[in-house]
């Protein structure tokens, strides 16, 4: 049976970031040859099961996760000053065509 939380996690911004930072701490290696056993996406899914899938999206979770991982622990950081993250839809059409023309027919429709 799973371990129950004594106090339910809130979905406010501060509590979500606290949870993410604790997940990062779990992954800090004890030695150079040992690593955390839970992949980042599994940590995200675990959080979503606790608070719901609409509490935080994966790109936002990943952003805060890696920010905390690199020691930047300011919870009040204003992301509006950061450049807008690029997506695959921002890639020029010509570049997409160059990539897909090298795929075999099965890969093109997968």
XYZ file of N, CA and C in Angstrom:
330
model
N 0.833 -1.168 0.000
C 0.000 0.000 0.000
C 0.887 1.244 0.000
N 0.492 2.281 -0.769
C 1.300 3.483 -0.875
C 1.293 4.311 0.393
N 2.343 5.067 0.575
C 2.475 5.936 1.743
C 1.552 7.136 1.574
N 0.733 7.432 2.567
C -0.184 8.555 2.499
C 0.475 9.797 3.067
N 0.137 10.927 2.484
C 0.645 12.200 2.982
C -0.124 12.591 4.242
N 0.576 13.105 5.242
C -0.094 13.547 6.455
C -0.836 14.855 6.202
N -0.300 15.690 5.339
C -0.929 16.949 4.971
C -1.000 16.984 3.453
N -2.179 17.235 2.888
C -2.261 17.248 1.429
C -1.430 18.383 0.840
N -0.807 18.116 -0.308
C -0.016 19.146 -0.977
C -0.970 20.141 -1.633
N -0.695 21.405 -1.475
C -1.506 22.435 -2.110
C -1.038 22.623 -3.550
N -1.875 23.208 -4.348
C -1.495 23.446 -5.737
C -1.024 24.879 -5.962
N -0.674 25.569 -4.886
C -0.152 26.918 -5.091
C 1.285 26.828 -5.614
N 1.734 27.883 -6.213
C 3.037 27.933 -6.878
C 4.181 27.549 -5.950
N 4.187 28.060 -4.744
C 5.279 27.800 -3.802
C 5.346 26.320 -3.432
N 4.204 25.706 -3.153
C 4.198 24.294 -2.771
C 4.632 23.393 -3.931
N 4.225 23.737 -5.137
C 4.657 22.944 -6.292
C 6.175 23.025 -6.458
N 6.737 24.201 -6.320
C 8.190 24.361 -6.452
C 8.923 23.652 -5.316
N 8.346 23.657 -4.121
C 8.947 22.930 -3.001
C 8.997 21.443 -3.316
N 7.914 20.906 -3.836
C 7.870 19.492 -4.199
C 8.939 19.186 -5.250
N 9.033 20.021 -6.287
C 10.015 19.801 -7.353
C 11.426 19.836 -6.778
N 11.713 20.800 -5.908
C 13.066 20.893 -5.341
C 13.394 19.660 -4.506
N 12.411 19.092 -3.823
C 12.654 17.864 -3.048
C 12.915 16.684 -3.963
N 12.268 16.640 -5.118
C 12.528 15.583 -6.090
C 13.964 15.694 -6.616
N 14.446 16.912 -6.797
C 15.824 17.123 -7.246
C 16.797 16.605 -6.206
N 16.543 16.903 -4.938
C 17.431 16.472 -3.862
C 17.532 14.950 -3.828
N 16.439 14.251 -4.118
C 16.451 12.790 -4.134
C 17.413 12.241 -5.180
N 17.683 13.017 -6.234
C 18.501 12.537 -7.337
C 19.978 12.895 -7.214
N 20.341 13.666 -6.208
C 21.744 14.042 -6.047
C 22.542 12.789 -5.714
N 23.554 12.465 -6.534
C 24.292 11.225 -6.300
C 25.075 11.246 -4.998
N 25.100 10.090 -4.341
C 25.889 9.941 -3.120
C 27.361 9.863 -3.497
N 27.662 9.217 -4.605
C 29.023 9.148 -5.122
C 28.959 9.407 -6.623
N 30.111 9.517 -7.253
C 30.144 9.833 -8.674
C 29.556 8.734 -9.554
N 29.473 7.502 -9.060
C 28.967 6.421 -9.885
C 27.540 6.011 -9.532
N 26.850 6.767 -8.678
C 25.456 6.440 -8.374
C 24.563 7.616 -8.745
N 23.409 7.309 -9.274
C 22.467 8.346 -9.691
C 21.095 8.042 -9.130
N 20.239 9.049 -9.083
C 18.875 8.849 -8.610
C 18.153 7.826 -9.468
N 17.243 7.121 -8.869
C 16.586 6.036 -9.574
C 15.297 6.454 -10.260
N 14.777 7.645 -10.008
C 13.512 8.069 -10.596
C 13.780 9.080 -11.716
N 13.429 8.735 -12.966
C 13.589 9.703 -14.058
C 12.684 10.923 -13.847
N 13.037 12.041 -14.462
C 12.309 13.296 -14.265
C 10.840 13.159 -14.651
N 10.540 12.467 -15.752
C 9.136 12.350 -16.160
C 8.329 11.552 -15.140
N 8.954 10.558 -14.516
C 8.267 9.794 -13.475
C 7.993 10.674 -12.253
N 8.910 11.579 -11.943
C 8.687 12.525 -10.851
C 7.493 13.427 -11.169
N 7.408 13.844 -12.423
C 6.285 14.683 -12.859
C 4.966 13.927 -12.727
N 4.931 12.690 -13.181
C 3.713 11.878 -13.104
C 3.309 11.657 -11.638
N 4.293 11.456 -10.783
C 4.024 11.266 -9.350
C 3.364 12.516 -8.769
N 3.885 13.684 -9.120
C 3.298 14.940 -8.657
C 1.872 15.079 -9.182
N 1.665 14.765 -10.452
C 0.326 14.890 -11.039
C -0.683 13.971 -10.350
N -0.227 12.800 -9.956
C -1.126 11.891 -9.234
C -1.516 12.468 -7.874
N -0.619 13.237 -7.273
C -0.896 13.845 -5.970
C -1.832 15.043 -6.072
N -1.600 15.906 -7.069
C -2.323 17.186 -7.112
C -3.208 17.361 -8.335
N -3.137 16.441 -9.281
C -3.932 16.567 -10.498
C -3.076 17.002 -11.679
N -3.526 16.618 -12.855
C -2.741 16.887 -14.058
C -2.832 18.329 -14.534
N -3.735 19.108 -13.977
C -3.858 20.499 -14.398
C -3.098 21.467 -13.490
N -2.387 20.960 -12.495
C -1.666 21.823 -11.555
C -0.430 22.462 -12.192
N 0.295 21.691 -13.002
C 1.518 22.198 -13.643
C 1.749 21.372 -14.907
N 2.152 22.037 -15.990
C 2.434 21.290 -17.214
C 3.887 20.807 -17.203
N 4.177 19.824 -18.050
C 5.510 19.217 -18.017
C 6.632 20.207 -18.339
N 6.507 21.052 -19.380
C 7.607 22.000 -19.638
C 7.903 22.914 -18.446
N 6.880 23.338 -17.733
C 7.078 24.186 -16.565
C 7.740 23.392 -15.438
N 7.300 22.157 -15.213
C 7.917 21.279 -14.223
C 9.390 21.072 -14.558
N 9.659 20.772 -15.818
C 11.029 20.518 -16.255
C 11.909 21.761 -16.068
N 11.369 22.946 -16.382
C 12.119 24.189 -16.209
C 12.550 24.340 -14.754
N 11.606 24.233 -13.808
C 11.927 24.416 -12.399
C 12.816 23.301 -11.889
N 12.590 22.094 -12.369
C 13.410 20.957 -11.954
C 14.881 21.223 -12.260
N 15.159 21.575 -13.515
C 16.561 21.802 -13.890
C 17.125 23.074 -13.284
N 16.320 24.050 -13.044
C 16.782 25.265 -12.354
C 17.253 24.902 -10.948
N 16.440 24.123 -10.224
C 16.822 23.701 -8.876
C 18.017 22.754 -8.925
N 18.039 21.902 -9.922
C 19.138 20.946 -10.070
C 20.482 21.666 -10.175
N 20.486 22.812 -10.849
C 21.720 23.586 -11.030
C 21.965 24.584 -9.903
N 21.223 24.422 -8.796
C 21.494 25.222 -7.607
C 20.832 26.582 -7.572
N 19.985 26.886 -8.529
C 19.287 28.172 -8.554
C 17.963 27.995 -7.820
N 17.951 28.317 -6.518
C 16.823 27.977 -5.659
C 15.876 29.132 -5.363
N 15.954 30.211 -6.106
C 15.074 31.351 -5.884
C 13.667 31.019 -6.391
N 12.721 30.801 -5.463
C 11.351 30.460 -5.831
C 10.617 31.633 -6.470
N 11.082 32.843 -6.212
C 10.397 34.036 -6.701
C 10.961 34.547 -8.026
N 11.764 33.750 -8.702
C 12.351 34.153 -9.969
C 11.251 34.464 -10.983
N 11.394 35.577 -11.695
C 10.410 36.013 -12.688
C 10.836 35.530 -14.072
N 10.109 34.579 -14.610
C 10.463 33.975 -15.893
C 10.154 34.875 -17.084
N 9.462 35.977 -16.881
C 9.119 36.855 -18.005
C 10.351 37.446 -18.673
N 11.467 37.485 -17.957
C 12.697 38.040 -18.530
C 13.434 37.010 -19.390
N 13.081 35.732 -19.278
C 13.711 34.673 -20.066
C 13.183 34.691 -21.493
N 13.993 34.248 -22.451
C 13.485 34.139 -23.823
C 12.390 33.067 -23.893
N 11.472 33.222 -24.829
C 10.392 32.256 -25.002
C 10.995 30.950 -25.518
N 10.694 29.822 -24.870
C 11.244 28.541 -25.327
C 10.752 28.189 -26.729
N 11.609 27.604 -27.508
C 11.267 27.205 -28.872
C 10.627 25.820 -28.862
N 9.736 25.585 -29.803
C 9.123 24.272 -29.983
C 9.407 23.799 -31.397
N 9.028 22.581 -31.684
C 9.242 22.046 -33.031
C 8.457 22.848 -34.071
N 7.371 23.468 -33.653
C 6.567 24.264 -34.581
C 7.277 25.564 -34.967
N 8.299 25.945 -34.238
C 9.071 27.142 -34.566
C 10.153 26.859 -35.610
N 10.359 25.595 -35.924
C 11.383 25.194 -36.881
C 10.944 25.580 -38.302
N 11.848 26.118 -39.108
C 11.485 26.470 -40.487
C 10.992 25.234 -41.262
N 9.999 25.447 -42.117
C 9.398 24.354 -42.883
C 10.448 23.661 -43.737
N 11.340 24.411 -44.318
C 12.379 23.835 -45.178
C 13.267 22.858 -44.388
N 13.603 23.222 -43.177
C 14.412 22.352 -42.334
C 13.653 21.072 -41.993
N 12.349 21.193 -41.697
C 11.522 20.008 -41.435
C 11.511 19.099 -42.670
N 11.404 19.690 -43.833
C 11.401 18.907 -45.070
C 12.735 18.179 -45.232
N 13.848 18.858 -44.973
C 15.162 18.222 -45.077
C 15.301 17.040 -44.122
N 14.741 17.158 -42.963
C 14.811 16.067 -41.986
C 13.954 14.897 -42.439
N 12.716 15.176 -42.832
C 11.794 14.096 -43.176
C 12.124 13.411 -44.490
N 12.808 14.075 -45.393
C 13.125 13.414 -46.668
C 14.142 12.289 -46.482
N 14.849 12.286 -45.363
C 15.813 11.220 -45.082
C 15.204 10.038 -44.328
N 13.930 10.114 -44.014
C 13.263 9.027 -43.310
C 12.718 8.006 -44.306
N 12.673 6.746 -43.874
C 12.043 5.744 -44.761
C 10.525 5.893 -44.619
N 9.740 5.297 -45.544
C 8.273 5.505 -45.531
C 7.602 5.137 -44.213
N 8.061 4.096 -43.551
C 7.462 3.694 -42.270
C 7.684 4.778 -41.210
N 8.904 5.357 -41.165
C 9.213 6.404 -40.188
C 8.439 7.676 -40.461
N 8.152 7.977 -41.722
C 7.434 9.207 -42.066
C 6.022 9.227 -41.512
N 5.408 8.060 -41.428
C 4.013 8.007 -40.992
C 3.839 7.490 -39.576
N 4.930 7.339 -38.852
C 4.848 6.830 -37.466
C 4.419 7.923 -36.516
